[in-house]
CSV table of C-alpha atoms in Angstrom, one decimal:
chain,number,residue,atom,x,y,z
K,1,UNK,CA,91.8,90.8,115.3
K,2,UNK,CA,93.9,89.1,112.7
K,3,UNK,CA,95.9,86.1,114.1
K,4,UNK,CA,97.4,83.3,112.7
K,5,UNK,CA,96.0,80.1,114.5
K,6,UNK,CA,98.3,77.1,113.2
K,7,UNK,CA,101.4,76.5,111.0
K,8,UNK,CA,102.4,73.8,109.3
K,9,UNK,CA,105.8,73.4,107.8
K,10,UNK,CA,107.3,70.5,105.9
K,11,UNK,CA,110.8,70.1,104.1
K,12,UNK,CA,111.5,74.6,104.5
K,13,UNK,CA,115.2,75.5,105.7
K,14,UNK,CA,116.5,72.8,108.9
K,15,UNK,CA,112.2,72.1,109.5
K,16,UNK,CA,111.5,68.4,108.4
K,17,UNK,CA,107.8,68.3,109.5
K,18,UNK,CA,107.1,71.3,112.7
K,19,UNK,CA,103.8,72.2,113.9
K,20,UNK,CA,102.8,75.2,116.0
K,21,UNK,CA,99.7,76.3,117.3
K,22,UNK,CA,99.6,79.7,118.2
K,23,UNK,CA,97.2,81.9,120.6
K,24,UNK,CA,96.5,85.7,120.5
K,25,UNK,CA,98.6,87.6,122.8
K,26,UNK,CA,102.4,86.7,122.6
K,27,UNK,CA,104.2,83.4,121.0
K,28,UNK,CA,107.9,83.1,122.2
K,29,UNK,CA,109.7,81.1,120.0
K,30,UNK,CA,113.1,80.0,121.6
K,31,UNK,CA,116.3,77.6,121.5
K,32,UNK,CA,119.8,77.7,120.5
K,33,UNK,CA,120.9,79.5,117.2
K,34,UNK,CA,120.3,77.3,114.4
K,35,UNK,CA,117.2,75.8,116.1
K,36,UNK,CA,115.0,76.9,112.7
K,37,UNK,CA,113.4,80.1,114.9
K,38,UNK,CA,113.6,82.5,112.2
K,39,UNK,CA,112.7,80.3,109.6
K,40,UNK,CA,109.2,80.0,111.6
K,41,UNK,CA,109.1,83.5,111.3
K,42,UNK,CA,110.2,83.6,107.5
K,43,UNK,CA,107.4,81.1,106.9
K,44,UNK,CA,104.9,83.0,108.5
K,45,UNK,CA,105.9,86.3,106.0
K,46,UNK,CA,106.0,84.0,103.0
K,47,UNK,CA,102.3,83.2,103.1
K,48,UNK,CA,102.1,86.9,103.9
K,49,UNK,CA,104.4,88.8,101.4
K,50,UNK,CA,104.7,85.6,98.6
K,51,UNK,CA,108.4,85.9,99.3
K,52,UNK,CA,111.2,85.5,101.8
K,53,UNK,CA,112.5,88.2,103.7
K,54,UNK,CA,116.0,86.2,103.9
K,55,UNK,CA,116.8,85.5,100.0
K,56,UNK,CA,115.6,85.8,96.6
K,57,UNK,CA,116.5,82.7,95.3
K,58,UNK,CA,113.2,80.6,96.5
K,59,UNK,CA,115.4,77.4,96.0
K,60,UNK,CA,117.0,78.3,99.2
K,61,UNK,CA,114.5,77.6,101.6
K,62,UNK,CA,114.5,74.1,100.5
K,63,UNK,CA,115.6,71.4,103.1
K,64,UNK,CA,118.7,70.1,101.9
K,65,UNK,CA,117.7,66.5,100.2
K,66,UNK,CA,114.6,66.8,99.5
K,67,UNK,CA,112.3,67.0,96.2
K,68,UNK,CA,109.3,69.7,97.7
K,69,UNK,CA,108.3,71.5,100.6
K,70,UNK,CA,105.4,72.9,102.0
K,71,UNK,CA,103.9,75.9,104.1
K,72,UNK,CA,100.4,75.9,105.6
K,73,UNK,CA,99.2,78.6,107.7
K,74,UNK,CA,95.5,78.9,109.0
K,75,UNK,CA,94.6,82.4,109.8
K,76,UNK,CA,91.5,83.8,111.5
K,77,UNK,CA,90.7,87.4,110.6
K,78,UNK,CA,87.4,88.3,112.5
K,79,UNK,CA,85.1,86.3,109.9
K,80,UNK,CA,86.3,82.8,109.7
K,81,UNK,CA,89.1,81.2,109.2
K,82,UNK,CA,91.4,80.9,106.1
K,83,UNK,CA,94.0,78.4,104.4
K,84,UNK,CA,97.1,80.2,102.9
K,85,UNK,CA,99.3,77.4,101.8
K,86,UNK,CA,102.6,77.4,99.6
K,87,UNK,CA,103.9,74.5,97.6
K,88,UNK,CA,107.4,74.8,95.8
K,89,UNK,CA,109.5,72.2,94.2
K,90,UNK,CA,113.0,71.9,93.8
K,91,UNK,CA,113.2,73.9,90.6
K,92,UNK,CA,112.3,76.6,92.5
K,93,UNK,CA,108.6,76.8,91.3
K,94,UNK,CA,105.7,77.8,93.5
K,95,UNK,CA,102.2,77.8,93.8
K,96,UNK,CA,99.8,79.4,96.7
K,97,UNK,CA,96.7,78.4,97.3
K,98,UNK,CA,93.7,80.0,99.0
K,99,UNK,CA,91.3,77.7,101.0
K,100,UNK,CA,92.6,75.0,98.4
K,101,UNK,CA,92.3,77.1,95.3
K,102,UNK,CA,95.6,78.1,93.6
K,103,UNK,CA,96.1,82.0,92.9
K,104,UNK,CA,96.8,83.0,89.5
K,105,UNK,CA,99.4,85.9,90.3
K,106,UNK,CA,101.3,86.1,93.6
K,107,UNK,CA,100.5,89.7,94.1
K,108,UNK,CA,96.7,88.6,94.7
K,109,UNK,CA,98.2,87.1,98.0
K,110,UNK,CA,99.0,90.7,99.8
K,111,UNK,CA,96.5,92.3,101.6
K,112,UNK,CA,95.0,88.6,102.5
K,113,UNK,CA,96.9,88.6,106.1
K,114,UNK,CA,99.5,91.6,106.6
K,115,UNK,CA,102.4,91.0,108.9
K,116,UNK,CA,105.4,93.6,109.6
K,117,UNK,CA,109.0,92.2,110.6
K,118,UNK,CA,111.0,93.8,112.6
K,119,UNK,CA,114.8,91.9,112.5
K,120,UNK,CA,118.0,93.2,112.4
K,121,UNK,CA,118.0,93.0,108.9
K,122,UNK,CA,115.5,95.6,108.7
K,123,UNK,CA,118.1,98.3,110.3
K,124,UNK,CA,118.7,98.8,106.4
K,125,UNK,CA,115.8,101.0,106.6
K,126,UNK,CA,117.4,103.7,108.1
K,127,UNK,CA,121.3,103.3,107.8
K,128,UNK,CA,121.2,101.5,104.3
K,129,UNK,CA,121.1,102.8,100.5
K,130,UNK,CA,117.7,105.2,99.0
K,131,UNK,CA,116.4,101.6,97.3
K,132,UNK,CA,116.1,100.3,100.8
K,133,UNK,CA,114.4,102.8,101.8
K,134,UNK,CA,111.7,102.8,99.0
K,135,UNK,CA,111.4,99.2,99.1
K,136,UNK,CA,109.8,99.8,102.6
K,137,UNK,CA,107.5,102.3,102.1
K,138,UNK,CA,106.2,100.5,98.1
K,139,UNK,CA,106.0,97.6,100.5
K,140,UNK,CA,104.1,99.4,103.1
K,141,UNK,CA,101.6,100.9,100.5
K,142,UNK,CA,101.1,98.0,98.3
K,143,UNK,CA,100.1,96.5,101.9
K,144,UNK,CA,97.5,98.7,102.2
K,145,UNK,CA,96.4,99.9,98.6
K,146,UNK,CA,95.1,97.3,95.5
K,147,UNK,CA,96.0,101.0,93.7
K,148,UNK,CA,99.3,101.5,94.7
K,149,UNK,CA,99.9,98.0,94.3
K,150,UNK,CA,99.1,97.8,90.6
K,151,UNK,CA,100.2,101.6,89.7
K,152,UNK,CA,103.3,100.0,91.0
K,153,UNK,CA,103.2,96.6,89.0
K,154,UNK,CA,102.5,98.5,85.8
K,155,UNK,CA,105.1,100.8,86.5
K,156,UNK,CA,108.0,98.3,86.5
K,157,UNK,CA,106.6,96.8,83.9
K,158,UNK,CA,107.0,99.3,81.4
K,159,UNK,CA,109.9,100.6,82.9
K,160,UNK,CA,111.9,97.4,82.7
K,161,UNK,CA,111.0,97.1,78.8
K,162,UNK,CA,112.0,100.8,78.7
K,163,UNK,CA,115.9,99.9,79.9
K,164,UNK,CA,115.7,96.8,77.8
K,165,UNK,CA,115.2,99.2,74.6
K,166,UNK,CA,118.0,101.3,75.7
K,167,UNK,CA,120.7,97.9,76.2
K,168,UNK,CA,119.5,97.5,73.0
K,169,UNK,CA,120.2,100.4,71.4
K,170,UNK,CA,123.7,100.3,73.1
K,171,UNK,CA,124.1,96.7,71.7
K,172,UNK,CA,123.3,97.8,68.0
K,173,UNK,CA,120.4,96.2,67.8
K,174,UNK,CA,117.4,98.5,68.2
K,175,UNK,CA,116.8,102.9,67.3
K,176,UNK,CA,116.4,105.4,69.8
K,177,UNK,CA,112.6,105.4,68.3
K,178,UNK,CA,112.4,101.9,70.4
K,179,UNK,CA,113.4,103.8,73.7
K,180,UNK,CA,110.5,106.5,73.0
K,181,UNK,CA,108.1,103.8,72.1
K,182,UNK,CA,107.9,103.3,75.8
K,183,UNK,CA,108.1,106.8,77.0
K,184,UNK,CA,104.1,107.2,76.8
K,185,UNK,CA,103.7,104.1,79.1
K,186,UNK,CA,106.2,105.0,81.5
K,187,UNK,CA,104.7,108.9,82.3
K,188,UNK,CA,101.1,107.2,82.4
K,189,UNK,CA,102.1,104.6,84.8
K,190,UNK,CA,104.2,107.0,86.8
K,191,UNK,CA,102.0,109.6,87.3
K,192,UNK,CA,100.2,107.0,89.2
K,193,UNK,CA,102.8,105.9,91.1
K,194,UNK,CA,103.0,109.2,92.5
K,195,UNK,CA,99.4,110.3,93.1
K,196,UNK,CA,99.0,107.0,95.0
K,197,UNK,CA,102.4,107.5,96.8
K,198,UNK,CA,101.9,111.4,98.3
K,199,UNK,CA,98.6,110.7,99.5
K,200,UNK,CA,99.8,107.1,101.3
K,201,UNK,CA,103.2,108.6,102.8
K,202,UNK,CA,101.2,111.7,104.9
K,203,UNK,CA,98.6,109.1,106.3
K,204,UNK,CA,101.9,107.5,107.2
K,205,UNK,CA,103.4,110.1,108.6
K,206,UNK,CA,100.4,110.6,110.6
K,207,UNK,CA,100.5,107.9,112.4
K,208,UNK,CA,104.6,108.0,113.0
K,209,UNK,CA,103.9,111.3,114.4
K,210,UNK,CA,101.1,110.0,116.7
K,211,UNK,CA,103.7,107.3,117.6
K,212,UNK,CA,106.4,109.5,118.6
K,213,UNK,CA,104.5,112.1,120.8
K,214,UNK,CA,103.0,108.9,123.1
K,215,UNK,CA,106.7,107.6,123.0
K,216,UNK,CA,108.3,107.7,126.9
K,217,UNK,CA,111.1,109.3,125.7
K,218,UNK,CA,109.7,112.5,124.9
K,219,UNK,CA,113.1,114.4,123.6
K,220,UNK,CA,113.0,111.9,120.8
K,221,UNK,CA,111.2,113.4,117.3
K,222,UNK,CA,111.5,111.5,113.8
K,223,UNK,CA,110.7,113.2,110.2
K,224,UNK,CA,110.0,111.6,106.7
K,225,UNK,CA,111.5,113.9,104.4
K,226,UNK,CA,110.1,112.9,100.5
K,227,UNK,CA,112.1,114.1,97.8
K,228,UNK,CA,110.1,113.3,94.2
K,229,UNK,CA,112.9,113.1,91.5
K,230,UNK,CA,110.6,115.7,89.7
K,231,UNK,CA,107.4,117.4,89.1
K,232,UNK,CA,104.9,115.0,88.0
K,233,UNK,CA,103.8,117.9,85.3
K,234,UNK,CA,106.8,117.6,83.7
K,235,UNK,CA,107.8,114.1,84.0
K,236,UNK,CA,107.2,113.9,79.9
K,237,UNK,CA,109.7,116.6,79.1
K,238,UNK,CA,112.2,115.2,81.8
K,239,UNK,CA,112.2,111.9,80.4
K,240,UNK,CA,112.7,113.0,76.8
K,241,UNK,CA,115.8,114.9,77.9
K,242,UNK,CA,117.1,112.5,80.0
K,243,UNK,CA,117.7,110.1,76.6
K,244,UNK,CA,121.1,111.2,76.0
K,245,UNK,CA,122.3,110.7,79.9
K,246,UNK,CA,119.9,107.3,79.9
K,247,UNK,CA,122.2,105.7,76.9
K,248,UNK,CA,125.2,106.6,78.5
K,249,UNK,CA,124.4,105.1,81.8
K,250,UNK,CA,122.1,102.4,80.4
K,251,UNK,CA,119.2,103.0,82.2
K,252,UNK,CA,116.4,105.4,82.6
K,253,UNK,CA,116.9,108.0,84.9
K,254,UNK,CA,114.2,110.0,86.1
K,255,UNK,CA,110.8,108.9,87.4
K,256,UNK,CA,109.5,107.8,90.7
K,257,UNK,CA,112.3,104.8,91.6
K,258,UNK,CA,114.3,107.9,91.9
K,259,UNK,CA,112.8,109.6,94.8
K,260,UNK,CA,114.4,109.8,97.4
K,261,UNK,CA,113.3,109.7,101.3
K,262,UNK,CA,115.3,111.3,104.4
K,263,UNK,CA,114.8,110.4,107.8
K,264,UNK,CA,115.6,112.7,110.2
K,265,UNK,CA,116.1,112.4,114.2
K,266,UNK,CA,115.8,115.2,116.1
K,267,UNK,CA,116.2,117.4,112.8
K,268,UNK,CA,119.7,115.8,112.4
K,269,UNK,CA,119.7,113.9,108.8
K,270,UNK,CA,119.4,109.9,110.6
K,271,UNK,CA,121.8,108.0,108.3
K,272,UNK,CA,124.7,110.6,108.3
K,273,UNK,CA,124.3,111.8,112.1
K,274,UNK,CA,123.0,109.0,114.1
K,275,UNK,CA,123.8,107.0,116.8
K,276,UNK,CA,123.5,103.0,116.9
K,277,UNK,CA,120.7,104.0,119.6
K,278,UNK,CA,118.8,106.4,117.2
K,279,UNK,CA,118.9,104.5,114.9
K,280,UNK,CA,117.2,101.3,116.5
K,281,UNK,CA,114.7,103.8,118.2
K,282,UNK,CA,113.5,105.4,114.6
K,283,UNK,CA,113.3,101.8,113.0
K,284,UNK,CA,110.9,100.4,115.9
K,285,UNK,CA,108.8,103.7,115.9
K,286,UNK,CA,108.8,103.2,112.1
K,287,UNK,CA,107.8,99.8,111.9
K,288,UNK,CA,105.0,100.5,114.4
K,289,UNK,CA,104.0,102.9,112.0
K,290,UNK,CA,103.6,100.4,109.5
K,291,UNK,CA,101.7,98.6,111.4
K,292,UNK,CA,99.3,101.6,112.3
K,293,UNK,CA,99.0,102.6,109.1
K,294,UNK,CA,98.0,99.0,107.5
K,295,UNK,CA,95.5,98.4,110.5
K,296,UNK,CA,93.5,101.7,110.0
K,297,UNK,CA,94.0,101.4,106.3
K,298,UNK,CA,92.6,97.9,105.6
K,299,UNK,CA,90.5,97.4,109.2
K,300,UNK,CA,93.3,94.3,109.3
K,301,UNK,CA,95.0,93.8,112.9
K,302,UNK,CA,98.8,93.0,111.2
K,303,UNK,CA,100.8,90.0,112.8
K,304,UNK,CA,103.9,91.4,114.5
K,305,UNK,CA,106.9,89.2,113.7
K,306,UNK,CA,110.1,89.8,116.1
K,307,UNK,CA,113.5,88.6,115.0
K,308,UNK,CA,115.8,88.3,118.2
K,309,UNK,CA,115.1,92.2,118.6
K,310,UNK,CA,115.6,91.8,122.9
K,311,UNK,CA,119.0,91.0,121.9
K,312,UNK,CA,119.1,94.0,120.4
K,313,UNK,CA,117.7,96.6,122.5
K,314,UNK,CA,118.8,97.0,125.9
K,315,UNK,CA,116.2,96.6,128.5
K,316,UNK,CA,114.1,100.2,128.4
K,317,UNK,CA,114.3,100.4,125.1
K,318,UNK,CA,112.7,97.2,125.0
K,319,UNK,CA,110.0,98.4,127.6
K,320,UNK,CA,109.3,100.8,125.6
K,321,UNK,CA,108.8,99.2,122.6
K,322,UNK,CA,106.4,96.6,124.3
K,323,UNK,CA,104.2,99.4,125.7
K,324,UNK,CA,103.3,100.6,122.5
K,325,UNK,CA,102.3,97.0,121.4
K,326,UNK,CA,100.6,96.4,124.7
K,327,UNK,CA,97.4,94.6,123.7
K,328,UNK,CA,96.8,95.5,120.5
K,329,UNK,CA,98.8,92.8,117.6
K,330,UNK,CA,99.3,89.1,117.6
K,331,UNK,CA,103.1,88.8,118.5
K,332,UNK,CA,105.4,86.2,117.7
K,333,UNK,CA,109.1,86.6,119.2
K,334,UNK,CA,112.3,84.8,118.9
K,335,UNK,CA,114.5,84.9,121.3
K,336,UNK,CA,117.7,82.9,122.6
K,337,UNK,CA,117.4,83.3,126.4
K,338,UNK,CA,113.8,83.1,127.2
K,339,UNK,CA,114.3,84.8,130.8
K,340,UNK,CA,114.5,87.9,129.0
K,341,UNK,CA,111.4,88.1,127.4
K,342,UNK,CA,109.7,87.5,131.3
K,343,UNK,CA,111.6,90.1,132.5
K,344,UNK,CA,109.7,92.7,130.3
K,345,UNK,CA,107.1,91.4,131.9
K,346,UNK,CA,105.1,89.1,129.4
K,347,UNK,CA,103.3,86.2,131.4
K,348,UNK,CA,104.0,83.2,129.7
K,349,UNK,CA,101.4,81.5,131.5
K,350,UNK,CA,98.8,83.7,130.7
K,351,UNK,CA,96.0,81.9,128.1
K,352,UNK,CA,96.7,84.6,125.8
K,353,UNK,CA,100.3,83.6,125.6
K,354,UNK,CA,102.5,80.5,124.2
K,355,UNK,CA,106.3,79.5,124.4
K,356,UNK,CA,107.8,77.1,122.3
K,357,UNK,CA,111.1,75.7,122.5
K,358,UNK,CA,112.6,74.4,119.4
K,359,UNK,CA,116.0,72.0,119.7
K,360,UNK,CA,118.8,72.2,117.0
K,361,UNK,CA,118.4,68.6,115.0
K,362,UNK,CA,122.1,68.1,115.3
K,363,UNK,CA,125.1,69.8,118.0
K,364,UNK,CA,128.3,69.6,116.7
């Protein structure tokens, strides 16, 4: 089983120099609120994902005052262990490294040690806009396919040069010949998108299905509704049409970043319908789908990271939700009142198991 073993982090949000060592089962990570417990968990996803799940700007995460920082994680994953470290200065630049040797691209970091959040952040998913909900799943599939991954990579690629031909054109500056230059690129890349995509989303759904029949609540039933943008046979024609309606909204409007998905609770559409309750319910189910799918897809036991979600939840709920992790994923939970976590049951004093208590460097 996949498990992180140690971290190491230096100079990243309110951490001057922390070190945890982590077992197996459960890690409970606890203490006030600004203590640095979700930065542990942010960490952990960086050396993951190459990115935060908190902010896009990387200069963020830099302790205030300081010139570099540092992540270090050492992860087991059946066969040995491995290094994944990040070093970023305070431009902003960063480089990972591998068992000491930098990557070239930061995409050749997924895949090497999967994790899935689940944070209240995350309730975007199901209650947010249609790009939060495809940034999920493209996350979830570039997770689990190098194809997918790269289909997708090329895809923006092209596309992005495609919408900077069209400002152009609306600035004067280029023809509408420079828009149809790229029109080749972005069907070819597409098309892949979309093969990759329909064939990933029913293994998905596969295993969200399996999910919610061994769910307790058995009145509860959740459906992934895809909606393509088009036909992939006649994504060419589309996008030649679409030129007109592209310059006036200055920016191309048909292909695969247009599909849309619908979740649906109880056959009642999730987002417009739903309850604060359903809506925490599908999100779990979903994100133990996730990590389902990426465990059967890459053999790869994904490292379960839980943002405060007992604070969340109210206690069955919560039960529930550990039953269907029971056993089977490293876990690493924060958590404000630690009592709660052991009245779901999770022996802290169990060798499997870990607490750690982190103190806020300064109380006002």
């Amino acid at each position: 089983m996949l498990h992180i073993d140690a971290l190491n982090i230096k100079n990243f949000r309110n951490h001057s120099d922390t070190h945890l060592g982590f077992k197996k089962g459960v890690n409970v990570i606890w203490g006030e609120n600004g203590s640095g417990k979700t930065a542990v968990l942010e960490a952990i996803y960086s050396l993951s994902m190459g990115r935060s799940f908190r902010t896009r700007n990387h200069k963020e995460t830099l302790k205030e005052n300081e010139e570099t920082l540092s992540l270090t994680g050492v992860f087991f994953n059946g066969e040995g262990e491995k290094e994944i470290q990040l070093r970023q200065i305070k431009s902003g630049k960063r480089k990972f490294f591998i068992n000491k040797r930098e990557l070239q691209k930061t995409k050749d970091l997924i895949g090497h040690n999967p994790t899935v959040l689940l944070s209240p952040e995350e309730q975007i998913i199901t209650n947010g806009k249609p790009t939060d909900v495809r940034t999920f799943f493209d996350k979830v599939f570039s997770t689990v396919s190098p194809n997918y991954l790269n289909a997708l990579i090329e895809y923006q690629k092209t596309l992005k040069q495609r919408n900077t031909a069209i400002r152009n054109v609306l600035k004067k500056r280029a023809e509408k010949k420079d828009i149809e230059a790229w029109n080749d690129p972005v069907v070819n890349s597409g098309k892949k998108v979309w093969k990759e995509k329909k064939e990933l989303l029913s293994l998905y759904c596969k295993h969200l299905l399996k999910l919610v029949d061994k769910y307790r609540d058995k009145s509860v039933n959740i459906n992934i509704d895809y909606e393509e943008e088009g036909p992939t046979d006649t994504f060419e024609e589309r996008l030649k049409k679409s030129l007109n309606s592209d310059l006036t909204r200055g920016y191309t409007t048909t292909g695969p970043h247009r599909d849309n998905y619908h979740i649906f609770y109880n056959e009642k559409l999730l987002k417009k319908y739903g309850s604060q309750g359903e809506h925490k319910i599908a999100l779990v189910l979903m994100k133990m789908a996730e990590s389902n799918t990426i465990k059967h897809q890459t053999g790869k036991t994904p490292i379960l990271l839980l943002d405060d979600v007992f604070a969340k939840l109210d206690f069955q709920r919560a039960d529930d939700m550990l039953l269907l992790l029971k056993n089977s994923y490293q876990t690493i939970i924060t958590t404000t009142d630690i009592v709660k976590i052991e009245d779901h049951g999770i022996d802290l004093s169990s060798p499997d198991n870990a607490s750690f208590y982190l103190e806020r460097a300064c109380k006002a």
